[in-house]
Coordinates of C-alpha atoms in Angstrom, one line a residue:
M1127 CA -32.4 -77.9 27.2
S1128 CA -31.4 -81.5 26.5
V1129 CA -27.9 -81.9 25.1
A1130 CA -28.7 -85.5 24.2
A1131 CA -31.8 -84.6 22.2
A1132 CA -29.9 -82.4 19.8
N1133 CA -26.5 -84.0 20.1
S1134 CA -25.4 -80.5 20.4
W1135 CA -26.1 -77.3 22.3
F1136 CA -25.8 -73.7 21.5
S1137 CA -25.3 -70.7 23.6
A1138 CA -26.1 -67.1 22.5
L1139 CA -24.7 -63.8 23.3
V1140 CA -27.3 -61.1 23.3
S1141 CA -26.5 -57.4 23.6
P1142 CA -28.6 -54.3 23.1
G1143 CA -28.1 -54.3 19.4
C1144 CA -29.1 -50.8 18.6
A1145 CA -31.0 -49.4 21.6
T1146 CA -31.6 -45.8 20.9
S1147 CA -31.6 -43.0 23.4
S1148 CA -34.8 -41.3 24.4
H1149 CA -34.3 -38.4 22.0
S1150 CA -34.2 -40.4 18.8
L1151 CA -37.9 -40.9 18.3
S1152 CA -38.0 -39.0 15.0
S1153 CA -35.4 -41.2 13.5
N1154 CA -36.7 -44.6 14.7
R1155 CA -39.4 -44.6 12.0
L1156 CA -36.8 -45.2 9.4
F1157 CA -35.6 -48.4 11.0
C1158 CA -38.8 -49.7 12.5
A1159 CA -41.2 -49.3 9.7
S1160 CA -40.8 -52.8 8.1
R1161 CA -41.5 -55.9 10.1
R1162 CA -40.1 -58.3 7.7
P1163 CA -37.0 -60.2 8.9
Y1164 CA -33.6 -59.1 8.0
L1165 CA -31.6 -62.2 7.2
L1166 CA -28.5 -63.3 5.5
S1167 CA -27.5 -66.1 3.0
A1168 CA -24.8 -68.7 2.6
S1169 CA -21.5 -69.0 0.9
K1170 CA -20.6 -71.6 -1.6
S1171 CA -20.6 -75.1 0.0
S1172 CA -20.7 -78.4 -1.7
K1173 CA -22.5 -79.7 1.4
D1174 CA -25.1 -77.0 1.4
V1175 CA -26.4 -77.6 -2.1
N1176 CA -26.9 -81.1 -3.5
Q1177 CA -25.9 -80.4 -7.1
N1178 CA -27.8 -82.7 -9.3
P1179 CA -26.4 -82.1 -12.8
V1180 CA -28.5 -81.8 -15.9
K1181 CA -28.5 -84.9 -18.0
G1182 CA -25.4 -85.2 -20.1
K1183 CA -23.5 -82.6 -18.1
P1184 CA -20.6 -83.4 -15.7
K1185 CA -21.2 -82.8 -12.1
K1186 CA -19.6 -79.5 -10.9
S1187 CA -18.0 -79.0 -7.6
L1188 CA -17.4 -75.7 -5.8
S1189 CA -13.6 -75.5 -5.2
K1190 CA -11.8 -72.8 -3.2
S1191 CA -10.7 -69.9 -5.3
A1192 CA -7.6 -67.7 -4.8
E1193 CA -10.0 -65.0 -3.6
K1194 CA -11.3 -67.2 -0.8
E1195 CA -7.8 -68.1 0.3
A1196 CA -7.0 -64.4 0.5
V1197 CA -10.1 -64.0 2.7
L1198 CA -9.0 -66.8 4.9
Q1199 CA -5.7 -65.1 5.4
K1200 CA -7.2 -61.8 6.1
F1201 CA -9.9 -63.1 8.3
P1202 CA -8.6 -66.1 10.2
S1203 CA -12.0 -66.5 11.8
I1204 CA -13.3 -68.1 8.6
S1205 CA -13.2 -71.9 8.9
R1206 CA -10.7 -73.8 6.7
D1207 CA -12.9 -76.8 6.5
G1208 CA -12.3 -78.1 3.0
S1209 CA -16.0 -78.7 2.4
S1210 CA -17.1 -75.1 2.6
L1211 CA -16.2 -71.6 3.4
S1212 CA -17.6 -71.1 6.9
N1213 CA -19.6 -68.1 7.6
A1214 CA -20.3 -65.6 10.3
D1215 CA -23.3 -63.3 10.7
G1216 CA -24.0 -60.7 13.2
R1217 CA -26.9 -58.4 13.0
S1218 CA -29.4 -56.5 15.1
T1219 CA -32.7 -55.1 14.3
W1220 CA -35.2 -52.6 15.7
N1221 CA -38.3 -53.5 17.6
K1222 CA -41.3 -51.4 18.5
T1223 CA -39.4 -49.3 20.9
G1224 CA -36.6 -48.6 18.5
R1225 CA -34.2 -51.0 20.2
S1226 CA -32.4 -54.1 19.0
Q1227 CA -29.9 -56.6 20.2
L1228 CA -27.2 -58.9 19.1
T1229 CA -26.8 -62.5 20.0
S1230 CA -24.5 -65.4 19.6
Y1231 CA -24.8 -69.1 20.2
K1232 CA -22.3 -71.9 20.7
S1233 CA -22.6 -75.6 20.2
S1234 CA -20.4 -78.2 21.9
G1235 CA -18.4 -80.6 19.9
L1236 CA -20.5 -83.7 20.8
Q1237 CA -20.6 -86.1 17.9
R1238 CA -23.6 -86.0 15.6
K1239 CA -24.8 -89.2 13.9
A1240 CA -26.9 -87.5 11.2
N1241 CA -25.1 -84.3 10.6
K1242 CA -22.3 -84.6 8.0
G1243 CA -21.5 -80.9 8.1
L1244 CA -20.2 -80.7 11.7
L1245 CA -16.8 -81.6 13.0
V1246 CA -16.7 -84.6 15.4
D1247 CA -13.8 -84.1 17.8
S1248 CA -14.2 -80.9 19.7
T1249 CA -13.7 -81.9 23.4
K1250 CA -11.2 -79.1 23.9
Q1251 CA -13.9 -76.5 22.9
Q1252 CA -16.8 -77.9 25.0
V1253 CA -18.4 -75.3 27.3
E1254 CA -20.7 -76.7 30.0
T1255 CA -23.7 -74.7 31.0
G1256 CA -22.3 -74.1 34.5
N1257 CA -19.1 -72.6 33.0
L1258 CA -20.9 -70.3 30.6
Q1259 CA -20.0 -67.3 32.7
D1260 CA -16.3 -68.0 32.1
A1261 CA -16.6 -68.9 28.4
A1262 CA -13.9 -67.2 26.4
F1263 CA -16.2 -66.5 23.5
L1264 CA -18.2 -64.1 25.6
N1265 CA -15.2 -61.8 25.7
A1266 CA -15.2 -61.6 21.9
V1267 CA -18.5 -59.8 21.9
V1268 CA -18.1 -56.0 22.5
K1269 CA -20.6 -53.2 23.0
V1270 CA -20.9 -50.5 20.3
Y1271 CA -21.8 -46.9 21.0
C1272 CA -22.8 -44.9 18.0
T1273 CA -23.8 -41.3 17.5
H1274 CA -26.0 -40.8 14.5
T1275 CA -27.0 -37.7 12.5
A1276 CA -29.6 -38.8 9.9
P1277 CA -30.7 -36.8 6.9
D1278 CA -34.0 -35.0 6.9
Y1279 CA -35.6 -36.4 3.7
S1280 CA -38.5 -34.0 3.8
L1281 CA -36.1 -31.0 4.2
P1282 CA -33.1 -32.4 2.3
W1283 CA -30.8 -29.4 2.9
Q1284 CA -30.6 -30.2 6.6
K1285 CA -30.1 -33.1 9.0
Q1286 CA -32.3 -34.4 11.8
R1287 CA -31.4 -34.1 15.4
Q1288 CA -28.5 -36.1 16.6
Y1289 CA -29.2 -39.3 18.5
T1290 CA -27.3 -42.1 20.1
S1291 CA -27.7 -45.9 20.1
T1292 CA -25.9 -49.0 21.4
G1293 CA -25.3 -52.3 19.7
S1294 CA -23.0 -55.3 19.7
A1295 CA -20.0 -56.3 17.6
F1296 CA -17.9 -59.4 17.3
M1297 CA -14.2 -59.8 17.0
I1298 CA -13.2 -61.6 13.8
G1299 CA -9.4 -61.0 13.8
Q1300 CA -7.0 -58.7 12.0
G1301 CA -8.2 -55.8 14.0
K1302 CA -11.7 -56.0 12.7
L1303 CA -15.2 -56.5 14.1
L1304 CA -18.6 -57.3 12.6
T1305 CA -21.8 -55.4 13.6
N1306 CA -25.1 -54.5 12.1
A1307 CA -25.2 -51.9 9.3
H1308 CA -28.2 -50.0 10.8
C1309 CA -26.3 -49.8 14.1
V1310 CA -23.8 -47.5 12.5
E1311 CA -26.0 -46.0 9.8
H1312 CA -25.4 -42.2 9.4
D1313 CA -22.7 -42.4 12.0
T1314 CA -20.7 -39.4 13.1
H1315 CA -18.9 -41.2 15.9
V1316 CA -18.4 -44.9 16.8
K1317 CA -16.9 -46.3 20.0
V1318 CA -16.6 -49.9 21.3
K1319 CA -16.1 -51.3 24.7
R1320 CA -15.0 -54.8 25.7
R1321 CA -16.8 -56.9 28.3
G1322 CA -15.5 -56.1 31.8
D1323 CA -13.7 -52.9 30.7
D1324 CA -14.8 -49.4 31.2
T1325 CA -12.6 -47.9 28.5
K1326 CA -14.2 -47.0 25.2
Y1327 CA -12.2 -47.1 22.0
V1328 CA -12.8 -45.3 18.7
A1329 CA -13.9 -47.5 15.8
K1330 CA -14.0 -46.8 12.1
V1331 CA -16.6 -48.1 9.7
L1332 CA -14.8 -49.9 6.8
A1333 CA -17.8 -51.2 4.9
R1334 CA -21.6 -51.2 5.3
G1335 CA -23.9 -53.7 3.6
V1336 CA -27.4 -52.2 4.1
E1337 CA -29.3 -54.9 2.3
C1338 CA -27.8 -57.6 4.4
D1339 CA -27.5 -55.4 7.5
I1340 CA -23.8 -56.1 8.1
A1341 CA -21.0 -53.6 8.8
L1342 CA -17.3 -54.1 9.2
L1343 CA -15.5 -52.1 11.8
S1344 CA -11.8 -51.6 12.7
V1345 CA -10.2 -50.5 15.9
E1346 CA -6.6 -49.3 15.7
S1347 CA -5.8 -49.3 19.4
K1348 CA -3.4 -52.1 20.3
E1349 CA -4.6 -52.0 23.9
F1350 CA -8.1 -52.9 22.8
W1351 CA -6.9 -56.1 21.2
E1352 CA -4.7 -57.3 24.1
G1353 CA -5.7 -60.9 25.0
A1354 CA -8.5 -61.0 22.5
E1355 CA -9.6 -64.3 21.0
P1356 CA -11.5 -63.7 17.8
L1357 CA -14.5 -65.8 17.0
Q1358 CA -14.4 -68.3 14.1
L1359 CA -17.1 -68.8 11.5
G1360 CA -18.8 -72.2 11.3
H1361 CA -21.5 -74.0 9.4
L1362 CA -25.2 -73.7 9.2
P1363 CA -27.0 -75.3 12.1
N1364 CA -29.6 -78.1 11.5
L1365 CA -33.2 -78.3 12.3
Q1366 CA -34.0 -79.0 16.0
D1367 CA -30.5 -77.9 17.1
A1368 CA -30.9 -76.5 20.6
V1369 CA -30.0 -72.8 21.1
T1370 CA -29.3 -70.8 24.2
V1371 CA -29.6 -67.1 23.7
V1372 CA -27.2 -65.1 25.9
G1373 CA -26.7 -61.4 25.9
Y1374 CA -27.8 -58.0 27.0
P1375 CA -31.6 -57.6 26.7
L1376 CA -33.6 -54.4 26.9
G1377 CA -33.6 -52.6 30.2
G1378 CA -30.4 -54.1 31.7
E1379 CA -26.7 -54.1 31.6
T1380 CA -25.9 -57.8 32.6
I1381 CA -26.0 -60.9 30.5
S1382 CA -29.4 -62.7 30.1
V1383 CA -30.0 -66.3 29.0
S1384 CA -33.0 -67.9 27.2
K1385 CA -33.4 -71.2 25.2
G1386 CA -34.9 -72.5 22.0
V1387 CA -34.4 -74.6 18.9
V1388 CA -33.8 -74.1 15.2
S1389 CA -37.2 -74.6 13.7
R1390 CA -36.8 -73.5 10.0
I1391 CA -34.2 -72.6 7.4
E1392 CA -35.3 -70.8 4.3
V1393 CA -34.9 -67.8 2.0
T1394 CA -36.8 -64.9 3.4
S1395 CA -37.2 -61.2 3.0
Y1396 CA -34.9 -58.8 4.8
A1397 CA -36.6 -55.6 6.1
H1398 CA -33.7 -53.2 6.1
G1399 CA -32.4 -53.7 2.6
S1400 CA -35.2 -55.1 0.3
S1401 CA -33.2 -58.3 -0.4
E1402 CA -34.2 -62.0 0.0
L1403 CA -31.5 -64.1 1.6
L1404 CA -31.1 -67.2 3.6
G1405 CA -32.6 -67.0 7.1
I1406 CA -33.0 -69.2 10.2
Q1407 CA -36.1 -69.3 12.4
I1408 CA -35.8 -70.1 16.0
D1409 CA -38.4 -70.3 18.8
A1410 CA -36.3 -68.6 21.5
A1411 CA -38.3 -66.1 23.6
I1412 CA -35.8 -63.2 23.2
N1413 CA -35.6 -59.6 22.4
P1414 CA -34.1 -58.6 19.0
V1415 CA -30.6 -60.0 19.0
V1416 CA -27.7 -61.3 17.0
V1417 CA -26.9 -64.9 17.3
L1418 CA -23.4 -66.3 17.4
H1419 CA -23.3 -70.0 16.5
L1420 CA -20.1 -71.7 17.7
M1421 CA -19.5 -75.2 16.4
T1422 CA -16.5 -77.0 17.8
K1423 CA -13.5 -74.9 17.0
E1424 CA -15.5 -72.7 14.6
S1425 CA -18.3 -70.2 15.2
A1426 CA -21.1 -68.8 13.1
L1427 CA -22.1 -65.3 13.7
E1428 CA -25.8 -64.9 13.2
W1429 CA -28.0 -61.8 13.8
H1430 CA -31.4 -62.4 15.2
F1431 CA -34.6 -60.6 16.1
R1432 CA -38.1 -61.5 17.3
S1433 CA -41.1 -60.9 15.0
D1434 CA -43.5 -58.3 16.2
D1435 CA -46.4 -60.4 15.0
V1436 CA -45.7 -63.8 16.5
E1437 CA -44.6 -64.4 20.0
N1438 CA -41.5 -66.5 20.7
I1439 CA -40.5 -66.6 17.0
G1440 CA -37.1 -65.1 15.9
Y1441 CA -35.1 -65.0 12.8
V1442 CA -31.4 -65.5 12.6
I1443 CA -29.0 -64.3 9.8
P1444 CA -26.9 -67.3 8.8
T1445 CA -23.1 -67.0 8.8
T1446 CA -23.0 -67.7 5.0
V1447 CA -24.2 -64.2 4.3
V1448 CA -21.4 -62.7 6.5
S1449 CA -18.9 -64.9 4.7
H1450 CA -20.2 -63.5 1.4
F1451 CA -20.0 -59.9 2.8
L1452 CA -16.4 -60.4 3.9
E1453 CA -15.2 -62.0 0.7
D1454 CA -16.9 -59.2 -1.3
Y1455 CA -15.1 -56.6 0.7
E1456 CA -11.8 -58.4 0.3
R1457 CA -12.2 -58.7 -3.5
N1458 CA -13.3 -55.2 -4.1
G1459 CA -12.1 -53.1 -1.2
K1460 CA -15.7 -52.2 -0.6
Y1461 CA -19.2 -53.8 -0.3
T1462 CA -20.7 -54.2 -3.8
G1463 CA -23.9 -56.1 -2.8
F1464 CA -25.7 -59.3 -3.6
P1465 CA -26.5 -59.8 -7.3
C1466 CA -29.7 -60.9 -8.9
L1467 CA -30.6 -62.5 -12.2
G1468 CA -33.1 -59.7 -13.0
V1469 CA -36.1 -61.7 -14.1
L1470 CA -39.7 -62.2 -12.9
L1471 CA -40.5 -65.9 -12.8
Q1472 CA -43.6 -68.1 -12.6
K1473 CA -43.9 -71.5 -11.2
L1474 CA -44.8 -74.4 -13.6
E1475 CA -46.8 -76.7 -11.3
N1476 CA -49.7 -77.0 -13.9
P1477 CA -49.1 -80.0 -16.3
A1478 CA -51.0 -78.2 -19.1
L1479 CA -48.8 -75.2 -18.8
R1480 CA -45.6 -77.3 -19.0
T1481 CA -47.0 -79.2 -22.0
C1482 CA -47.8 -75.9 -23.8
L1483 CA -44.3 -74.6 -23.2
K1484 CA -42.9 -78.0 -24.4
V1485 CA -41.2 -78.8 -21.1
P1486 CA -40.8 -82.6 -21.0
T1487 CA -40.2 -83.0 -17.3
N1488 CA -41.6 -81.7 -14.0
E1489 CA -39.1 -78.9 -13.7
G1490 CA -38.3 -75.3 -14.6
V1491 CA -39.7 -71.8 -14.0
L1492 CA -41.1 -69.5 -16.7
V1493 CA -39.5 -66.2 -17.4
R1494 CA -42.4 -63.6 -17.2
K1495 CA -40.3 -60.4 -17.5
V1496 CA -36.7 -59.4 -17.8
E1497 CA -35.7 -56.2 -16.0
P1498 CA -34.4 -53.7 -18.6
T1499 CA -31.4 -52.9 -16.4
S1500 CA -30.3 -56.5 -16.1
H1501 CA -27.7 -58.2 -18.3
A1502 CA -30.2 -61.0 -18.7
T1503 CA -31.9 -58.9 -21.4
S1504 CA -29.1 -60.0 -23.8
A1505 CA -29.5 -63.7 -23.0
L1506 CA -33.1 -64.4 -21.8
K1507 CA -36.5 -63.8 -23.3
E1508 CA -40.0 -63.8 -22.0
G1509 CA -41.3 -67.3 -22.5
D1510 CA -38.0 -69.0 -21.7
V1511 CA -38.1 -71.8 -19.1
I1512 CA -35.1 -71.9 -16.8
V1513 CA -34.4 -75.5 -15.9
S1514 CA -30.9 -75.3 -14.4
F1515 CA -28.6 -72.8 -12.7
D1516 CA -24.9 -73.6 -12.8
N1517 CA -25.9 -77.2 -13.6
V1518 CA -28.2 -77.4 -10.6
R1519 CA -31.7 -78.5 -11.6
V1520 CA -34.6 -76.0 -10.8
G1521 CA -37.9 -77.6 -9.9
C1522 CA -41.3 -76.5 -11.1
E1523 CA -41.9 -74.7 -7.9
G1524 CA -38.7 -72.7 -8.1
M1525 CA -36.9 -74.9 -5.6
V1526 CA -33.4 -76.5 -5.8
P1527 CA -31.7 -79.2 -3.7
F1528 CA -30.3 -78.0 -0.4
R1529 CA -27.9 -80.1 1.7
S1530 CA -28.8 -83.8 1.7
T1531 CA -32.6 -84.0 1.9
E1532 CA -33.9 -80.4 1.9
R1533 CA -35.0 -78.0 -0.8
I1534 CA -34.7 -74.3 -0.9
A1535 CA -35.8 -71.3 -3.1
F1536 CA -33.9 -70.9 -6.4
R1537 CA -32.8 -67.4 -5.3
Y1538 CA -30.5 -69.0 -2.8
L1539 CA -28.1 -70.1 -5.6
I1540 CA -28.1 -66.6 -7.1
S1541 CA -27.2 -65.1 -3.7
Q1542 CA -24.1 -67.2 -3.6
K1543 CA -22.7 -65.4 -6.6
F1544 CA -20.7 -62.1 -6.5
T1545 CA -21.2 -58.9 -8.4
G1546 CA -19.9 -59.4 -11.9
G1547 CA -20.0 -63.2 -11.7
V1548 CA -21.2 -65.3 -14.6
A1549 CA -24.0 -67.9 -14.2
N1550 CA -24.6 -70.7 -16.7
I1551 CA -28.4 -70.9 -17.2
G1552 CA -30.0 -73.9 -18.8
I1553 CA -33.2 -73.0 -20.6
I1554 CA -35.9 -74.5 -22.8
R1555 CA -36.9 -72.1 -25.6
G1556 CA -39.5 -73.3 -28.1
G1557 CA -39.0 -76.9 -26.9
Q1558 CA -35.2 -76.8 -27.4
F1559 CA -32.7 -77.0 -24.6
M1560 CA -29.8 -74.5 -24.7
E1561 CA -27.4 -72.9 -22.3
V1562 CA -26.8 -69.2 -22.0
Q1563 CA -24.5 -67.1 -19.8
V1564 CA -25.7 -64.1 -17.7
V1565 CA -23.5 -61.6 -15.8
L1566 CA -25.1 -61.0 -12.4
N1567 CA -25.3 -57.6 -10.8
P1568 CA -27.3 -56.0 -8.0
R1569 CA -30.8 -55.0 -8.8
V1570 CA -31.3 -51.4 -9.9
H1571 CA -34.2 -50.0 -7.9
L1572 CA -36.3 -47.2 -9.4
V1573 CA -37.0 -46.1 -5.8
P1574 CA -33.9 -46.9 -3.6
Y1575 CA -34.2 -48.4 -0.2
H1576 CA -31.3 -46.3 1.1
I1577 CA -29.4 -43.2 -0.2
E1578 CA -25.9 -43.7 -1.3
G1579 CA -23.7 -41.1 0.3
G1580 CA -26.2 -40.4 3.1
Q1581 CA -27.6 -37.0 2.1
P1582 CA -30.5 -36.9 -0.5
S1583 CA -30.2 -34.7 -3.6
Y1584 CA -32.4 -31.6 -4.0
L1585 CA -33.0 -28.7 -6.3
I1586 CA -34.9 -25.5 -5.4
V1587 CA -36.3 -23.3 -8.2
A1588 CA -38.3 -20.2 -7.1
G1589 CA -39.3 -22.0 -3.9
L1590 CA -40.3 -25.3 -5.7
V1591 CA -38.4 -28.1 -3.9
F1592 CA -37.5 -31.1 -6.1
T1593 CA -36.0 -34.3 -4.8
P1594 CA -35.9 -38.0 -5.9
L1595 CA -38.4 -40.3 -4.4
S1596 CA -36.9 -42.9 -2.0
E1597 CA -38.2 -45.3 0.6
P1598 CA -36.8 -43.3 3.5
L1599 CA -38.7 -40.3 2.2
I1600 CA -41.9 -42.4 2.0
E1601 CA -41.4 -43.6 5.5
E1602 CA -40.7 -40.0 6.7
E1603 CA -43.7 -38.5 4.9
C1604 CA -46.0 -41.4 5.6
E1605 CA -47.7 -43.3 2.8
D1606 CA -51.0 -41.3 3.1
S1607 CA -49.3 -38.0 2.1
I1608 CA -47.5 -39.6 -0.8
G1609 CA -50.7 -40.6 -2.6
L1610 CA -51.8 -44.0 -4.0
K1611 CA -50.7 -43.3 -7.6
L1612 CA -47.2 -42.3 -6.7
L1613 CA -47.0 -45.0 -4.1
A1614 CA -48.0 -47.6 -6.7
K1615 CA -45.2 -46.4 -9.0
A1616 CA -42.8 -46.7 -6.2
R1617 CA -43.8 -50.2 -5.3
Y1618 CA -44.6 -51.7 -8.7
S1619 CA -42.5 -50.0 -11.4
M1620 CA -39.1 -51.1 -12.8
A1621 CA -36.3 -48.8 -13.8
K1622 CA -35.9 -48.6 -17.5
F1623 CA -32.2 -47.6 -17.4
K1624 CA -29.5 -47.1 -14.8
G1625 CA -29.7 -43.8 -13.1
E1626 CA -33.4 -43.3 -13.6
Q1627 CA -35.3 -41.6 -10.7
I1628 CA -38.8 -40.6 -9.9
V1629 CA -38.3 -36.8 -9.3
I1630 CA -41.0 -35.2 -7.2
L1631 CA -42.0 -31.8 -6.1
S1632 CA -41.9 -32.4 -2.4
Q1633 CA -43.1 -29.0 -1.2
V1634 CA -43.4 -25.3 -2.2
L1635 CA -41.7 -22.6 -0.1
A1636 CA -44.5 -20.1 -0.4
N1637 CA -43.5 -16.8 -2.1
E1638 CA -45.3 -14.3 -4.4
E1639 CA -43.3 -15.8 -7.2
N1640 CA -45.1 -19.2 -6.9
I1641 CA -48.6 -18.0 -6.0
G1642 CA -51.2 -20.6 -6.8
Y1643 CA -48.8 -23.5 -6.4
E1644 CA -48.0 -23.3 -2.7
D1645 CA -50.3 -26.2 -1.7
M1646 CA -48.6 -28.7 -4.0
S1647 CA -46.6 -31.5 -2.4
N1648 CA -45.3 -34.9 -3.3
E1649 CA -46.2 -34.7 -7.0
Q1650 CA -44.1 -36.4 -9.7
V1651 CA -42.7 -33.9 -12.3
L1652 CA -42.5 -35.6 -15.7
K1653 CA -41.2 -32.9 -18.1
L1654 CA -39.6 -29.5 -18.3
N1655 CA -40.4 -27.5 -21.4
G1656 CA -41.4 -30.7 -23.2
T1657 CA -38.3 -32.8 -22.3
W1658 CA -38.8 -36.0 -20.2
I1659 CA -36.9 -35.8 -16.9
R1660 CA -34.5 -38.7 -16.3
N1661 CA -33.3 -37.9 -12.8
I1662 CA -32.7 -35.0 -10.5
H1663 CA -29.3 -34.2 -12.0
H1664 CA -30.9 -34.1 -15.5
L1665 CA -33.6 -31.7 -14.2
A1666 CA -30.9 -29.3 -12.8
H1667 CA -29.2 -29.4 -16.1
L1668 CA -32.4 -28.6 -18.0
V1669 CA -33.0 -25.6 -15.7
D1670 CA -29.5 -24.3 -16.1
S1671 CA -29.4 -24.7 -19.8
C1672 CA -32.9 -23.3 -20.5
K1673 CA -33.0 -20.1 -22.7
D1674 CA -36.8 -20.0 -23.0
K1675 CA -38.9 -17.2 -21.5
Y1676 CA -40.8 -19.6 -19.3
L1677 CA -40.1 -22.7 -17.2
V1678 CA -42.9 -25.1 -17.9
F1679 CA -43.1 -28.0 -15.5
E1680 CA -45.5 -30.8 -16.4
F1681 CA -46.9 -33.2 -13.8
D1682 CA -49.2 -36.2 -13.8
D1683 CA -52.7 -35.7 -15.3
N1684 CA -51.4 -32.8 -17.4
F1685 CA -51.1 -30.4 -14.4
L1686 CA -48.9 -27.4 -15.3
V1687 CA -46.6 -25.1 -13.3
V1688 CA -45.3 -22.2 -15.3
L1689 CA -42.7 -19.7 -14.0
E1690 CA -41.2 -16.7 -15.8
R1691 CA -37.6 -17.9 -16.0
E1692 CA -35.6 -14.8 -15.3
S1693 CA -38.0 -13.6 -12.5
A1694 CA -38.0 -17.0 -11.0
L1695 CA -34.2 -17.4 -10.9
A1696 CA -33.8 -13.8 -9.5
A1697 CA -36.3 -14.6 -6.7
S1698 CA -34.5 -17.8 -5.6
T1699 CA -31.9 -15.9 -3.6
S1700 CA -34.3 -14.0 -1.5
I1701 CA -36.5 -17.2 -1.0
L1702 CA -33.5 -19.2 0.2
K1703 CA -32.5 -16.4 2.6
G1704 CA -36.0 -16.1 4.0
Y1705 CA -36.1 -19.8 4.8
G1706 CA -32.6 -20.0 6.1
I1707 CA -31.4 -22.4 3.3
R1708 CA -27.7 -22.0 2.3
S1709 CA -27.8 -23.4 -1.2
E1710 CA -30.4 -23.9 -3.9
R1711 CA -29.1 -27.4 -4.7
S1712 CA -27.2 -30.3 -3.1
S1713 CA -23.5 -30.5 -3.6
D1714 CA -23.7 -33.5 -6.0
L1715 CA -25.7 -31.3 -8.5
L1716 CA -22.9 -28.9 -8.7
E1717 CA -21.0 -31.5 -10.8
P1718 CA -21.4 -31.3 -14.6
Y1719 CA -24.2 -33.4 -15.9
V1720 CA -23.1 -36.3 -18.1
N1721 CA -25.7 -38.0 -20.3
S1722 CA -24.8 -41.6 -20.2
I1723 CA -28.3 -43.0 -20.5
L1724 CA -29.7 -42.7 -24.0
Q1725 CA -28.3 -41.1 -27.1
N1726 CA -31.5 -41.1 -29.1
E1727 CA -33.7 -38.6 -27.3
G1728 CA -36.3 -38.7 -30.0
A1729 CA -37.1 -42.3 -29.3
M1730 CA -38.1 -41.5 -25.7
D1731 CA -41.6 -41.7 -24.5
Q1732 CA -43.4 -41.8 -21.2
H1733 CA -43.0 -45.5 -20.9
Q1734 CA -39.3 -45.1 -20.6
F1735 CA -39.4 -42.9 -17.5
G1736 CA -40.7 -44.5 -14.3
D1737 CA -43.8 -45.9 -15.9
S1738 CA -43.0 -49.6 -16.3
P1739 CA -45.7 -51.0 -14.0
V1740 CA -45.7 -54.4 -12.5
S1741 CA -49.1 -55.6 -11.4
N1742 CA -50.0 -56.3 -7.8
S1743 CA -50.4 -60.0 -8.6
E1744 CA -46.8 -60.2 -9.7
F1745 CA -45.8 -59.3 -6.2
G1746 CA -48.5 -61.0 -4.2
Y1747 CA -49.4 -64.2 -6.1
D1748 CA -47.6 -67.2 -4.8
G1749 CA -47.0 -68.5 -8.3
L1750 CA -44.6 -65.7 -9.2
L1751 CA -41.2 -64.8 -7.9
W1752 CA -38.3 -62.5 -8.5
A1753 CA -34.8 -63.7 -9.0

């Protein structure tokens, strides 16, 4: 690796991100199913986005807020460079064997002629390749040992067999560490161990961001922190920056080193959480890792893993996403997520299309649909053309200026906002320019990518097992057993209201009470006694409040399941006992049902419950994008 070529060099710490033990095969499917990269995005930086204002509008700058200052005080690892809030990412992902790793890389403080975002004088922090073994930043990376007990989504009243995994975490100061969310998912016990020490210390999970795959840990033991030097969060690297990946690869306990360069920086899909955030592609030949990017007196934690489909290609989670995660936690005392605008957009490359929409310039994206659960429904309409976001012009391909000479997907700007934040949207409606304000919140998924609280909800009525459809359940059951029609709803339908779920009959516990229905599985239940079912809690309420002689369940294609109500409820106890099930419903369904969705039940129809399809072309055609 040539230092002169890149005017900088990076080193990387790799550790066995989440290497599972041999008895965790049944759980690995949940983490390994998707091969899309998990990546993270950037915090607000005036140097990251070249904000070209709309004509007639003053140029806006991104100043530090009181919240950011509080974060700086809480997490001293975040850079105080006045140009931007530096960021740290750390993350690991799963490969084909169910293992993953964390990495970090460090750059020297050699002066760059073309990079305005880096500090110049960093001779005190230079680490030569020969002294890599003694570099202090290696000691800031610790090994994580986690014991997991994941839910059994097919049998939601029980959990899967316990398994263990190892991962990596990074010290960021104030008694806290960063690791990957999936490394501590469904955790029952977490321990960490410092490099060169045999003692393991108990750690606590403070916050977990599944969509960005980041988790915040704390260790109370003072002994653990003796002599510790937390890592600091730095800037995004530049293209062709050299990287050296250092860490603990698969099959070994000692540190390993490999090299590569930064080859691409773009918004990309994250596998673990369904979000699209900023990501960095590198060509280092490494196992799944987390990359730590140290720049001068700063460092940028970045999680990385290698694609299964392309050799020697890896994706790194930029530090900007970690910075967003930390500030979100500091503001709210918990992780609230990355917000979205809640619209389906179409590119406006075609001149005739722009002329028809009365767009005078080569810019803007067309609003195709507005999600019913988004605040944008009160401000945006189908047919609007979005031409600016917070005074930053949006091009006809959905791109915005990024740093000095680059462009990046419009979604990048949205990812810089926080839950509840307000965005000023410049639109052209009917040929007239106007500005509207939209409150940004996380997307409401009809079929969630992860289960809040860990354990899925369920209801058993005379052996009929009902549960909400979720991505973990689809992964566990396999797509073939779900069926194409239900799978299409899961992939291409939007939630009509907050709290809506697709409730399915997952299986039937065979008994004389349900004769003729015992072969049913993974079928969506639509109505009970003529009432449309909103979610699993609503179904439980309908069953409990029913006074009719029969319980009539209606499924797709007018398929009926009819049970004599009193006989069915009386048989439930013996059925549960025969199958060794303690309760007929999950604990969350014991709470009183509160109807906070719709007051006018008479206005409801089938299109308001899990039947708002989005065509395949809207997900696969390159001219369309979600924001």
